[in-house]
PDB file of C-alpha atoms in Angstrom:
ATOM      1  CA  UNK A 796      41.432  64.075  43.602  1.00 95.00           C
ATOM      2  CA  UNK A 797      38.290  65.673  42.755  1.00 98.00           C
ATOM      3  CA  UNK A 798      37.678  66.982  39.467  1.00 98.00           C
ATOM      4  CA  UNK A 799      34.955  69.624  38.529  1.00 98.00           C
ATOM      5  CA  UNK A 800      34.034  70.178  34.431  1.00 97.00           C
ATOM      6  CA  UNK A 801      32.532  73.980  33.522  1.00 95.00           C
ATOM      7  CA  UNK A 802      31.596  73.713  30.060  1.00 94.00           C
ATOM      8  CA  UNK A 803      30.986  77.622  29.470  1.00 93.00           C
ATOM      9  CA  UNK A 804      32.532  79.429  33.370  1.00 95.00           C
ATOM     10  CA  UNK A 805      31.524  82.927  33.705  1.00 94.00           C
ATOM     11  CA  UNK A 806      32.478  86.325  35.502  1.00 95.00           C
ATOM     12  CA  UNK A 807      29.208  87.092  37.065  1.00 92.00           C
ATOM     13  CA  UNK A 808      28.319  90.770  38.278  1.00 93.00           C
ATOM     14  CA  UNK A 809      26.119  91.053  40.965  1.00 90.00           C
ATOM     15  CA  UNK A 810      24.733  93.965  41.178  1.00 92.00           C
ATOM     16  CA  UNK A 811      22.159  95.158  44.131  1.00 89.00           C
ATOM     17  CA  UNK A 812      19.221  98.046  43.267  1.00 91.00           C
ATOM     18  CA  UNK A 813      17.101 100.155  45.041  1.00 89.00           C
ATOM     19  CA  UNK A 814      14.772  99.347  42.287  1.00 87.00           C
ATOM     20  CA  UNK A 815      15.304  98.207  38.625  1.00 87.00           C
ATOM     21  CA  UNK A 816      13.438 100.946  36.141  1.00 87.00           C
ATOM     22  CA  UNK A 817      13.550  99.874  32.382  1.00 87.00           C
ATOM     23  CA  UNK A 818      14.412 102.673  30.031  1.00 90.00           C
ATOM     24  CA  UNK A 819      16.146 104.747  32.941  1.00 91.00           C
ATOM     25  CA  UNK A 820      19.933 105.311  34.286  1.00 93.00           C
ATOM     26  CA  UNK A 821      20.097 102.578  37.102  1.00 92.00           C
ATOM     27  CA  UNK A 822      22.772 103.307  39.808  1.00 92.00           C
ATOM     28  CA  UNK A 823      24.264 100.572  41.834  1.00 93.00           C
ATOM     29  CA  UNK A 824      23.924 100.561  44.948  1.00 91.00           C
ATOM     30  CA  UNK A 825      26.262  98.089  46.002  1.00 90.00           C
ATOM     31  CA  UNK A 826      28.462  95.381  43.597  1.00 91.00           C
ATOM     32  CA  UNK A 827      30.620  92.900  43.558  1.00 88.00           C
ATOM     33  CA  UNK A 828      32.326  90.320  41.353  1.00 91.00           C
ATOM     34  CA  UNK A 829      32.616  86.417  41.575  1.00 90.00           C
ATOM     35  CA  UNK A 830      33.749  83.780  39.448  1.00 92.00           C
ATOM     36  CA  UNK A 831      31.133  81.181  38.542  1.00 86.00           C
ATOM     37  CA  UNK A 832      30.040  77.980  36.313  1.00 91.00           C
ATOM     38  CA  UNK A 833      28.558  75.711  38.286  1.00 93.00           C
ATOM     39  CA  UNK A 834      31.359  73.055  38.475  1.00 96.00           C
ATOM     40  CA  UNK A 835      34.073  76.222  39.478  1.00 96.00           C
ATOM     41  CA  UNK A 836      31.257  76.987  42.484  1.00 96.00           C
ATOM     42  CA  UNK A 837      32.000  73.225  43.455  1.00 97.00           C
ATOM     43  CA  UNK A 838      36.007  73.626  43.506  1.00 97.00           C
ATOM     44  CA  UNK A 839      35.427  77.113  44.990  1.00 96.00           C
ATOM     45  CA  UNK A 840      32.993  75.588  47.929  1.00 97.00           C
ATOM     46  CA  UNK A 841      35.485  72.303  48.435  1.00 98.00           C
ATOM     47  CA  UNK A 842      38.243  74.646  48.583  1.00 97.00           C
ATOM     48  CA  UNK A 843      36.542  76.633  51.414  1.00 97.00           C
ATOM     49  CA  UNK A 844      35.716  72.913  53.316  1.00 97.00           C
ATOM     50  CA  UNK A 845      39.292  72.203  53.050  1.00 96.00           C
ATOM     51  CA  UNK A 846      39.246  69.499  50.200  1.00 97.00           C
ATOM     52  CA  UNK A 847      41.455  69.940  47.098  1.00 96.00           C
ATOM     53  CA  UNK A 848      40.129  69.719  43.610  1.00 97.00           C
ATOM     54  CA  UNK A 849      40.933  70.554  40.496  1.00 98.00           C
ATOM     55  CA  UNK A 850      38.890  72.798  37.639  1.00 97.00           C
ATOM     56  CA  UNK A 851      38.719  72.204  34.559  1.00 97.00           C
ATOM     57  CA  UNK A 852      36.702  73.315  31.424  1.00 96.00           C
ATOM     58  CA  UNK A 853      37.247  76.014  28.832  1.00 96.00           C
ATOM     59  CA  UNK A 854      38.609  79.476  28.889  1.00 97.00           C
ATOM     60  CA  UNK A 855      38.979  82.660  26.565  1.00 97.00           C
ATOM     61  CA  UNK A 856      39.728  85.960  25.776  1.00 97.00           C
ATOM     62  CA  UNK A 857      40.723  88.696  28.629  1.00 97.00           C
ATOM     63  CA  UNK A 858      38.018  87.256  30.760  1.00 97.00           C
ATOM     64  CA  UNK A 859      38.668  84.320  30.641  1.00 97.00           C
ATOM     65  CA  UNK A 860      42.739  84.824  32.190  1.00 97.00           C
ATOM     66  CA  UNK A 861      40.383  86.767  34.696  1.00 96.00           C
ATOM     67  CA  UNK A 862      38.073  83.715  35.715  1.00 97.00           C
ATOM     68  CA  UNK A 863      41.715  81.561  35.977  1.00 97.00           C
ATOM     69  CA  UNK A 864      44.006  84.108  37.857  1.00 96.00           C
ATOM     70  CA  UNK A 865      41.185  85.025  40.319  1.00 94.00           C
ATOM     71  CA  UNK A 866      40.693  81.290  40.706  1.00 95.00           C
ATOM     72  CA  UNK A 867      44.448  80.758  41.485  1.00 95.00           C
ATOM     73  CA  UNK A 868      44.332  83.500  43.653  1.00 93.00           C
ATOM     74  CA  UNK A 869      41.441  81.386  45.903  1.00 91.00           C
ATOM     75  CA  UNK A 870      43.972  78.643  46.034  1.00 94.00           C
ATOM     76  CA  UNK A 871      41.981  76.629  43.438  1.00 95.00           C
ATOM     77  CA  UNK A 872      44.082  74.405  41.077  1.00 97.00           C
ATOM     78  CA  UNK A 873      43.178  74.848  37.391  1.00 97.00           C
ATOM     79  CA  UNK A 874      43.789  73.273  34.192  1.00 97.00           C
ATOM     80  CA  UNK A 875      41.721  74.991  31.976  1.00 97.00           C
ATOM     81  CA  UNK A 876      41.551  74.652  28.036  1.00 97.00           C
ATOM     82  CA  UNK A 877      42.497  78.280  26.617  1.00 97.00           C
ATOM     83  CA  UNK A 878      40.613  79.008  23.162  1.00 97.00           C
ATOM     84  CA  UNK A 879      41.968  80.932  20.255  1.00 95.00           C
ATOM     85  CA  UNK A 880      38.530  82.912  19.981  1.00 94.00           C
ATOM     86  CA  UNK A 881      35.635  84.505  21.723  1.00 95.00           C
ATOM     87  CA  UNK A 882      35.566  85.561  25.397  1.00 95.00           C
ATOM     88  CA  UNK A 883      34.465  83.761  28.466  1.00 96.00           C
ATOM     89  CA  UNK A 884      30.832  85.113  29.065  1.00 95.00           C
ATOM     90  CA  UNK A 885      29.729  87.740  31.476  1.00 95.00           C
ATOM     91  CA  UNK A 886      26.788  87.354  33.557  1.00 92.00           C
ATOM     92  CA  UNK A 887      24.744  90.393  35.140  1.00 93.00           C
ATOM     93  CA  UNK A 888      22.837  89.364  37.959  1.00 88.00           C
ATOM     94  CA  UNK A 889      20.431  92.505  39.218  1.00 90.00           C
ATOM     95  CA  UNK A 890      18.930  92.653  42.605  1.00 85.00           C
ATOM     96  CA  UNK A 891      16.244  95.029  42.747  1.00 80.00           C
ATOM     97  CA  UNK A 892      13.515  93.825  44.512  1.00 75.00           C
ATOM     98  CA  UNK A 893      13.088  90.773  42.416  1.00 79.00           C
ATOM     99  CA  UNK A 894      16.280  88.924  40.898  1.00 81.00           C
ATOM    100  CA  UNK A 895      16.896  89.336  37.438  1.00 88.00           C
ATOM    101  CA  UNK A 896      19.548  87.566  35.222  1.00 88.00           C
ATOM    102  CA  UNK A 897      21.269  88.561  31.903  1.00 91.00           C
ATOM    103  CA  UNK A 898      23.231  85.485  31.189  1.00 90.00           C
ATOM    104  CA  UNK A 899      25.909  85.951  28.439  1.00 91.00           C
ATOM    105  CA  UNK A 900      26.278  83.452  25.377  1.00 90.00           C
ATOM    106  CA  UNK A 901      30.176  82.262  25.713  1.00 91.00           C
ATOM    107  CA  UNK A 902      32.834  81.085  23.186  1.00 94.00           C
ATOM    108  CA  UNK A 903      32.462  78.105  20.684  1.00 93.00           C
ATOM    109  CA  UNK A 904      34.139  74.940  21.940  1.00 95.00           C
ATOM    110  CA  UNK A 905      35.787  73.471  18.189  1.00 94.00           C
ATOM    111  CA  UNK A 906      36.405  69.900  18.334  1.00 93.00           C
ATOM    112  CA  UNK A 907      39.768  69.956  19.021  1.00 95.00           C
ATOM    113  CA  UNK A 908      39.376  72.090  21.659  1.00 96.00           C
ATOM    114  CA  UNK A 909      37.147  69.352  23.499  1.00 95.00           C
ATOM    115  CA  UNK A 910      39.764  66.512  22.651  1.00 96.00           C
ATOM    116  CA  UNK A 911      41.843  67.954  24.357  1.00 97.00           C
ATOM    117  CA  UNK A 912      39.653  68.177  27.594  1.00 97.00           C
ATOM    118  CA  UNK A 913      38.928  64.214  26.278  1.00 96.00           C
ATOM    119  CA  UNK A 914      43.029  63.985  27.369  1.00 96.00           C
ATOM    120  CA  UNK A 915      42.929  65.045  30.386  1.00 96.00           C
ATOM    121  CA  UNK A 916      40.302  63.207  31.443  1.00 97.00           C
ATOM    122  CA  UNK A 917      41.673  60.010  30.161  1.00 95.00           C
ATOM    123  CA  UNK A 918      44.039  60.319  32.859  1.00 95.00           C
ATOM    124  CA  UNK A 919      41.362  59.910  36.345  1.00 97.00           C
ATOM    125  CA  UNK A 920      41.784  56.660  37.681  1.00 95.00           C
ATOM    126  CA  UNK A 921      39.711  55.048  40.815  1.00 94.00           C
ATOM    127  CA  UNK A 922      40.992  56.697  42.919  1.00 95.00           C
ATOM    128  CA  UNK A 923      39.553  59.913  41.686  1.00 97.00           C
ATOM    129  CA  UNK A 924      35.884  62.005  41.480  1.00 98.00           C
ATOM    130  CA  UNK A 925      34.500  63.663  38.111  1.00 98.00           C
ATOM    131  CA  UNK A 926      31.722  66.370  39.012  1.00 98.00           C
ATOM    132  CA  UNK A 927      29.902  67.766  36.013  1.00 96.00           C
ATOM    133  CA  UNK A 928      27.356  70.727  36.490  1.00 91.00           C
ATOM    134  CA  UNK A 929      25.612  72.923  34.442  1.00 83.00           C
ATOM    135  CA  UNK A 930      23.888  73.410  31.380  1.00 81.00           C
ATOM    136  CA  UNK A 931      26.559  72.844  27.779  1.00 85.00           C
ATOM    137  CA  UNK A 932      26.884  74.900  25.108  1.00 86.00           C
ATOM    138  CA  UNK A 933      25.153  74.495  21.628  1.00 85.00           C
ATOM    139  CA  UNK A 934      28.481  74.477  20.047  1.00 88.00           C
ATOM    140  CA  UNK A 935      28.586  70.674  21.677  1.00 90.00           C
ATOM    141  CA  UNK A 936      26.803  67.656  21.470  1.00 89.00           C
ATOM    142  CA  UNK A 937      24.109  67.334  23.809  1.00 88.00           C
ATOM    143  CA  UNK A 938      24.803  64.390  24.889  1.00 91.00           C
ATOM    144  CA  UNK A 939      28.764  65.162  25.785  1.00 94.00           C
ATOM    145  CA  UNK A 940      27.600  64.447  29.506  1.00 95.00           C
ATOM    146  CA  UNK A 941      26.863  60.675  28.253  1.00 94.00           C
ATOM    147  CA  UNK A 942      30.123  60.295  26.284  1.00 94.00           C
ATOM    148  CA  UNK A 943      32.280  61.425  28.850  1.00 96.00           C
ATOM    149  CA  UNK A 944      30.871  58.639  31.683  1.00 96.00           C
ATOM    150  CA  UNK A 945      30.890  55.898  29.144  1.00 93.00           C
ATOM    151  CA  UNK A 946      34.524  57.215  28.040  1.00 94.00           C
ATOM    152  CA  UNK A 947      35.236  56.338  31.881  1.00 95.00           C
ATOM    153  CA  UNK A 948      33.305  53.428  32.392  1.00 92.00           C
ATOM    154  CA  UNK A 949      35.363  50.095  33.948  1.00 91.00           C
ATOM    155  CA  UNK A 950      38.075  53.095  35.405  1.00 93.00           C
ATOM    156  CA  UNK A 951      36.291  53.025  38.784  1.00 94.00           C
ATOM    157  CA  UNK A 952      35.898  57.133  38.672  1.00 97.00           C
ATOM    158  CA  UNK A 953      33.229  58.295  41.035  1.00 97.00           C
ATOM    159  CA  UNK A 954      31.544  60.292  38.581  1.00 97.00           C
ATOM    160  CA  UNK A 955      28.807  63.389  40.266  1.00 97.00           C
ATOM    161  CA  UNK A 956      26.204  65.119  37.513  1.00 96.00           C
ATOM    162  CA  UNK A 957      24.024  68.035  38.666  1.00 94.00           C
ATOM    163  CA  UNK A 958      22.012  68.367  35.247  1.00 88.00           C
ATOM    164  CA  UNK A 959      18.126  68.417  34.474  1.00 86.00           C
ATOM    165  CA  UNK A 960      16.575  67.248  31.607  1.00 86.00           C
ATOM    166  CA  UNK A 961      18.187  64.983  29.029  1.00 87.00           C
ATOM    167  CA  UNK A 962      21.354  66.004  30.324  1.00 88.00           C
ATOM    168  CA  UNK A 963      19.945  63.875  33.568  1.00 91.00           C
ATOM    169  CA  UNK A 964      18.462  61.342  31.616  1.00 91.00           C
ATOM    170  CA  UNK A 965      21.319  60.594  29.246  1.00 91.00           C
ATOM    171  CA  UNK A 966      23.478  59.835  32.066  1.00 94.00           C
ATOM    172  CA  UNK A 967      21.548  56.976  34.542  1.00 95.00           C
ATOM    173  CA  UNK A 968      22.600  54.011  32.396  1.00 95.00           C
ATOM    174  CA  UNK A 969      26.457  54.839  32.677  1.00 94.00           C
ATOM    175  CA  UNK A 970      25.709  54.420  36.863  1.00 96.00           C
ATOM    176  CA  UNK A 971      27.110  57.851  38.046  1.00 97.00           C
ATOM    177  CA  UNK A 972      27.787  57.851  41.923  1.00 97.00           C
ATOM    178  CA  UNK A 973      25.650  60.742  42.522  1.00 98.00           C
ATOM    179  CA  UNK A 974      22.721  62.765  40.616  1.00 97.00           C
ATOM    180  CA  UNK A 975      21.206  66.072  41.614  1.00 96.00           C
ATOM    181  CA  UNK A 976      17.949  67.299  40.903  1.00 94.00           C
ATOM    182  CA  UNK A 977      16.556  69.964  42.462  1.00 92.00           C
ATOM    183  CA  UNK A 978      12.782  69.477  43.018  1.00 91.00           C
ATOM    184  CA  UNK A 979      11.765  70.977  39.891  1.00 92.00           C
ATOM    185  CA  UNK A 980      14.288  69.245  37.684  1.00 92.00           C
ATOM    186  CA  UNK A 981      12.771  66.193  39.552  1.00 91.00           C
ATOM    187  CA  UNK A 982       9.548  67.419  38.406  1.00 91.00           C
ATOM    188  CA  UNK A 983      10.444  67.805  34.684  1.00 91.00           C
ATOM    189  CA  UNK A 984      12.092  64.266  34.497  1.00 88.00           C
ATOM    190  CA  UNK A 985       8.438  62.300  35.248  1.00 91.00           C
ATOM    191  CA  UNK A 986       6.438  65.307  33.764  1.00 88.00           C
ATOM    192  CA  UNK A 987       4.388  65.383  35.824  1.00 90.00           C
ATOM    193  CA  UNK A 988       3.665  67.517  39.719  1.00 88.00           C
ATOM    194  CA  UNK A 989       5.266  66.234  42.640  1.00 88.00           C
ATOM    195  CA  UNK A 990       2.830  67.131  45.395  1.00 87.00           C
ATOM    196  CA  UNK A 991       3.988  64.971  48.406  1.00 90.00           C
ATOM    197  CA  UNK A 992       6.771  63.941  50.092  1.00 91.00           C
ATOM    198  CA  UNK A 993       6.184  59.639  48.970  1.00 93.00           C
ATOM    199  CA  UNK A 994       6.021  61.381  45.259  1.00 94.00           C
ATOM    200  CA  UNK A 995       9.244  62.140  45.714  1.00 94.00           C
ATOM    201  CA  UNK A 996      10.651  59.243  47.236  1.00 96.00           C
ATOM    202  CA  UNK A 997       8.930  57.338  44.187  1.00 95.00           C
ATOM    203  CA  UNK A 998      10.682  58.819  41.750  1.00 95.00           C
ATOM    204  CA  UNK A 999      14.278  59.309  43.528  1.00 96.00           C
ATOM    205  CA  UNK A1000      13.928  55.003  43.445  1.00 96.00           C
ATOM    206  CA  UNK A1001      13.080  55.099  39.855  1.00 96.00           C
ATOM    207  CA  UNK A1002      16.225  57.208  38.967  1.00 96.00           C
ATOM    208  CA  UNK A1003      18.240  54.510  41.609  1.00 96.00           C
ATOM    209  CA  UNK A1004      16.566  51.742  39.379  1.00 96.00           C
ATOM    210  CA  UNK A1005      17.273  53.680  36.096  1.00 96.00           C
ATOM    211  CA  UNK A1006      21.165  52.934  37.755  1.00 96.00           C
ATOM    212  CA  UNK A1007      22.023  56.397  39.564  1.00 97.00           C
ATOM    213  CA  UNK A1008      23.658  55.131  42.881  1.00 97.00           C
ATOM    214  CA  UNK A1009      22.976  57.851  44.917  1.00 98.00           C
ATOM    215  CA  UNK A1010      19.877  60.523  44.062  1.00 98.00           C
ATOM    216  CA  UNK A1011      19.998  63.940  46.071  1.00 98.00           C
ATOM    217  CA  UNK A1012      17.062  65.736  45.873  1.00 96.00           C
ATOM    218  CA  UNK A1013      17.448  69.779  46.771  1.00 93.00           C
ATOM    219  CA  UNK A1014      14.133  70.975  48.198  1.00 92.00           C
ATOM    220  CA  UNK A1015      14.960  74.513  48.527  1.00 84.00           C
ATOM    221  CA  UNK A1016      13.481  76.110  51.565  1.00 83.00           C
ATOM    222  CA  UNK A1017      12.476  72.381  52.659  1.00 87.00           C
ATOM    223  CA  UNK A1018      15.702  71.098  53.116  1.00 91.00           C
ATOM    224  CA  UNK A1019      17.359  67.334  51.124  1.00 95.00           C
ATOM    225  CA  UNK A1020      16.235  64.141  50.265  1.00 95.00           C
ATOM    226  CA  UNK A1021      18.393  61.541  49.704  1.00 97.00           C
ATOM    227  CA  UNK A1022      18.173  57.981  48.424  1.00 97.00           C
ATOM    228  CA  UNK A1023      22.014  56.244  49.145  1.00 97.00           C
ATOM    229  CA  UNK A1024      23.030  53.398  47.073  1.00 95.00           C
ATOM    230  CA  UNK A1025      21.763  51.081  50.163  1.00 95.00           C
ATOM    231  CA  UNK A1026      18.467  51.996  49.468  1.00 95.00           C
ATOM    232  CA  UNK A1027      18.071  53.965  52.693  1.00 96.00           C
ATOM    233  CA  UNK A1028      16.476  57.383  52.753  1.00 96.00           C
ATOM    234  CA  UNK A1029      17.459  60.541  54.697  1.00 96.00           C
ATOM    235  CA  UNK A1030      15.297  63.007  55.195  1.00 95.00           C
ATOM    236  CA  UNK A1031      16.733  66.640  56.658  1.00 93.00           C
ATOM    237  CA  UNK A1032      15.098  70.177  57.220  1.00 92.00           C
ATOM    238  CA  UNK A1033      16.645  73.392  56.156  1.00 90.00           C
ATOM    239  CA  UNK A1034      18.328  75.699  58.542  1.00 91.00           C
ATOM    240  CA  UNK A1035      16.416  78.786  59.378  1.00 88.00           C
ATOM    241  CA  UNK A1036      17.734  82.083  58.027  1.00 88.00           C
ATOM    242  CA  UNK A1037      16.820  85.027  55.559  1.00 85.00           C
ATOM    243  CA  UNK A1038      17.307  83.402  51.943  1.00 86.00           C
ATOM    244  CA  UNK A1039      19.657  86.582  50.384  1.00 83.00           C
ATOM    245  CA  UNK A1040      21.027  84.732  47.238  1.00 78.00           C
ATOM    246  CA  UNK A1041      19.973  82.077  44.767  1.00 78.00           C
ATOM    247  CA  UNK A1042      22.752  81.515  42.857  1.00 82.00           C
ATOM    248  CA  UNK A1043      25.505  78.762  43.737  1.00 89.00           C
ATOM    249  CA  UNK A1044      23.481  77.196  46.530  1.00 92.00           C
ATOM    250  CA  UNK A1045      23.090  73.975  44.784  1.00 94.00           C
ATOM    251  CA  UNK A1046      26.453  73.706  44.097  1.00 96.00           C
ATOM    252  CA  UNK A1047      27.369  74.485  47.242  1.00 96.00           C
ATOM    253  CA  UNK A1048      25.130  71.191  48.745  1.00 97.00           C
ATOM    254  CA  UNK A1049      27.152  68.909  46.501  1.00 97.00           C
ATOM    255  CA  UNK A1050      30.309  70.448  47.184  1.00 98.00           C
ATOM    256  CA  UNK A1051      29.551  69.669  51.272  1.00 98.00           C
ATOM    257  CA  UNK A1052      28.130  66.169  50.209  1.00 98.00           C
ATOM    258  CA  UNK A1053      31.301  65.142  48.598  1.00 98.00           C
ATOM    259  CA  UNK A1054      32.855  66.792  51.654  1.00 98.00           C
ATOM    260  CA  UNK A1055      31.154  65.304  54.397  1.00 97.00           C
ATOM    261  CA  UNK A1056      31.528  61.569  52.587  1.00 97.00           C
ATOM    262  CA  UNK A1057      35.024  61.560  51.968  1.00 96.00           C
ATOM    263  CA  UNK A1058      35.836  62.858  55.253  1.00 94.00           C
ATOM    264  CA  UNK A1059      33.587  60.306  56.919  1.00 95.00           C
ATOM    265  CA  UNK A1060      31.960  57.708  54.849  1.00 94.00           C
ATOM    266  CA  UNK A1061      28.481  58.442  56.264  1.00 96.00           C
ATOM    267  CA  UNK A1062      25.639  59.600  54.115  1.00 96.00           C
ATOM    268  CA  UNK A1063      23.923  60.832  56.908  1.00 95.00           C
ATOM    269  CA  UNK A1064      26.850  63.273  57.997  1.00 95.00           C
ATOM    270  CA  UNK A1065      27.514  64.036  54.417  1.00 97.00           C
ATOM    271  CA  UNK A1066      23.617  65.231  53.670  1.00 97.00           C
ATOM    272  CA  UNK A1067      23.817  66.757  57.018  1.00 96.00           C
ATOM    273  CA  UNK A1068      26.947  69.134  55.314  1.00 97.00           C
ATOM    274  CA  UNK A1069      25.146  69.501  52.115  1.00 97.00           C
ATOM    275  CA  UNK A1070      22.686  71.143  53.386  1.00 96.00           C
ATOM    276  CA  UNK A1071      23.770  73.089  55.773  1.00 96.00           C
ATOM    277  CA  UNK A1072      26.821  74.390  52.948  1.00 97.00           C
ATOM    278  CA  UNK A1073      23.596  74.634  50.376  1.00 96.00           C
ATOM    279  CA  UNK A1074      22.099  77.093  53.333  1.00 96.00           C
ATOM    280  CA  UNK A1075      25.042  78.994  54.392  1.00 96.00           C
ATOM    281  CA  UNK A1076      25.384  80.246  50.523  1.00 95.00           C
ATOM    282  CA  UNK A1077      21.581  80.846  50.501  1.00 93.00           C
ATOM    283  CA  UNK A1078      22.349  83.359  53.349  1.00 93.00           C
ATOM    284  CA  UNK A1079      25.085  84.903  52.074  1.00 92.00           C
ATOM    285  CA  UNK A1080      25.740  87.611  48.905  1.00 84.00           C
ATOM    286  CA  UNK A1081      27.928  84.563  47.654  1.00 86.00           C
ATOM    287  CA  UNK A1082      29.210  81.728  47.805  1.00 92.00           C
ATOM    288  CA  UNK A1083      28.997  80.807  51.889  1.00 93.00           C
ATOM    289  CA  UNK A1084      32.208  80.807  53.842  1.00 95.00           C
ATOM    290  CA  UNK A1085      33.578  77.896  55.864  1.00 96.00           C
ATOM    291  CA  UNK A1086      32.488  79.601  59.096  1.00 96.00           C
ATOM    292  CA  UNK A1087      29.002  80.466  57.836  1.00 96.00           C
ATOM    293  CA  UNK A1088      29.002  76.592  57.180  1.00 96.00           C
ATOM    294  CA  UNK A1089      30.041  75.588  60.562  1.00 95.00           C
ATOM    295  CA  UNK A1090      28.082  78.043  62.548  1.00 94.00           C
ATOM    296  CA  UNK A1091      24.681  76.359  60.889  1.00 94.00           C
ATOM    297  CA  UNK A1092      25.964  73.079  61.680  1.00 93.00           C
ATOM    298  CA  UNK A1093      26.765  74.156  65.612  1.00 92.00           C
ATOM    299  CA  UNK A1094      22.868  75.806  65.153  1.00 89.00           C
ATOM    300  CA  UNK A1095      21.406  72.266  64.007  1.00 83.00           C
ATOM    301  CA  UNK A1096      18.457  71.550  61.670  1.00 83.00           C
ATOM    302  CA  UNK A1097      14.822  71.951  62.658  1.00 83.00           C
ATOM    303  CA  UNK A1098      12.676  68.615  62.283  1.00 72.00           C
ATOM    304  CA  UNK A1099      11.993  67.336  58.847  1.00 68.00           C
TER     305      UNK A1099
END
């Protein structure tokens, strides 16, 4: 079983302008809702690839029953954490032109709120996968990312992190199966400008050496890189198509990673899905659906 943490899930309103105008009555001119986190945009994604997972994280107030039932209702399995106080956080996402984001705060996680998350997880077991995604609130320690792999270390879970920054860092000595930086998170590890595509591949090998066994590298527009725990690269181009959404592509790449590899045990095939589930959501208002997916992969990838 796959499981995917979201430390602080959201309801996030998207909301599409002719043009945003500060200090004025803005009028929608089209909306919809979704339910997000970056670890429930994995479960949602696997769900729509046909793999099972399960969601877990934190929960509260009316929104947060909202997040769970609408979840339930996508044929996700949950088994959230339900707190006493606060309200699972709305995000407004505004399309006018540019994208603007008003990301809301959350509830406080108290401590006995996260050892009882600390429970459940005690419970994976080799034959299961641990995605966690996403930034962590300030009401936890920042390195909970670290405490939870070395909680699980000699368990044999397959453990997946999507984080930048320390988050990343904190993480590479507890040997996670798979990292993934984008290119800018990349960027920000090593301080420094990546300008080339051997740049790259540099520092992909020093997270591998730092002990990540696989390192996905999102490129955006420019497609994947990924280092495998062989030590072989694979290199793979983007689909062409009108970028039309930002949000939940990433997630969306890992989610058809994990996919393609458990279905097949090929990194090649599993990057190949990655990418083209990373794309498909890039087209779409939302998270991509299954036959968005597939009709990229029938399309094929331009050269690298």
């Amino acid at each position: 079983m796959i499981y995917t943490v979201t430390f602080n899930p959201a309801i996030d309103y998207v909301v599409w302008l002719d043009g945003l105008r500060p200090g004025a009555v803005n009028r929608a001119r089209r909306e919809f809702i979704q339910f997000g986190g970056k670890g429930i945009n994995v479960s949602v994604m696997l769900g729509r690839l046909g793999v099972e997972s399960t969601a877990l994280g934190f929960l509260a107030g009316f929104t947060g029953r909202a997040v769970e039932q609408g979840l339930v209702q996508d044929g996700i399995k949950t088994d959230f954490i339900h707190l006493d106080e606060g309200f699972t956080r709305i995000n407004v996402k505004l399309k006018g032109g540019e994208e603007t984001e008003i990301n809301g705060q959350g509830p406080a996680i108290p401590a006995g709120a996260l050892e009882a998350l600390f429970r459940r997880l005690d419970r994976l077991t080799g034959e299961d996968i641990l995605v966690l995604a996403g930034s962590i609130p300030s009401s936890l320690p920042g390195d909970i990312y670290e405490r939870i792999l070395a909680r699980l270390d000699g368990r044999g879970v397959r453990t997946v992190v999507d984080a930048e920054g320390e988050l990343l860092r904190g993480v590479l000595p507890c040997r996670p199966f798979l990292v993934k930086p984008n290119h800018l998170e990349l960027e920000a590890v090593f301080g420094r400008e990546l300008r080339s595509e051997e740049e790259r591949r540099a520092c992909a090998g020093e997270l591998r050496k730092r002990g990540a066994r696989n390192v996905l590298v999102s490129l955006a527009g420019d497609g994947a890189l990924l280092l495998d725990e062989t030590g072989a690269f694979h290199r793979i181009a983007a689909p062409r198509g009108a970028v039309r959404n930002s949000v939940g592509a990433g997630d969306s790449m890992v989610a058809g990673f994990l996919a393609g590899w458990l279905n097949t045990g090929d990194y090649a095939r599993a990057l190949r899905l990655g990418v083209a589930a990373g794309s498909a959501t890039a087209f779409s208002d939302g998270l991509a659906s299954r036959a968005a997916v597939e009709e990229l992969l029938r399309q094929g990838f331009p050269q690298a």
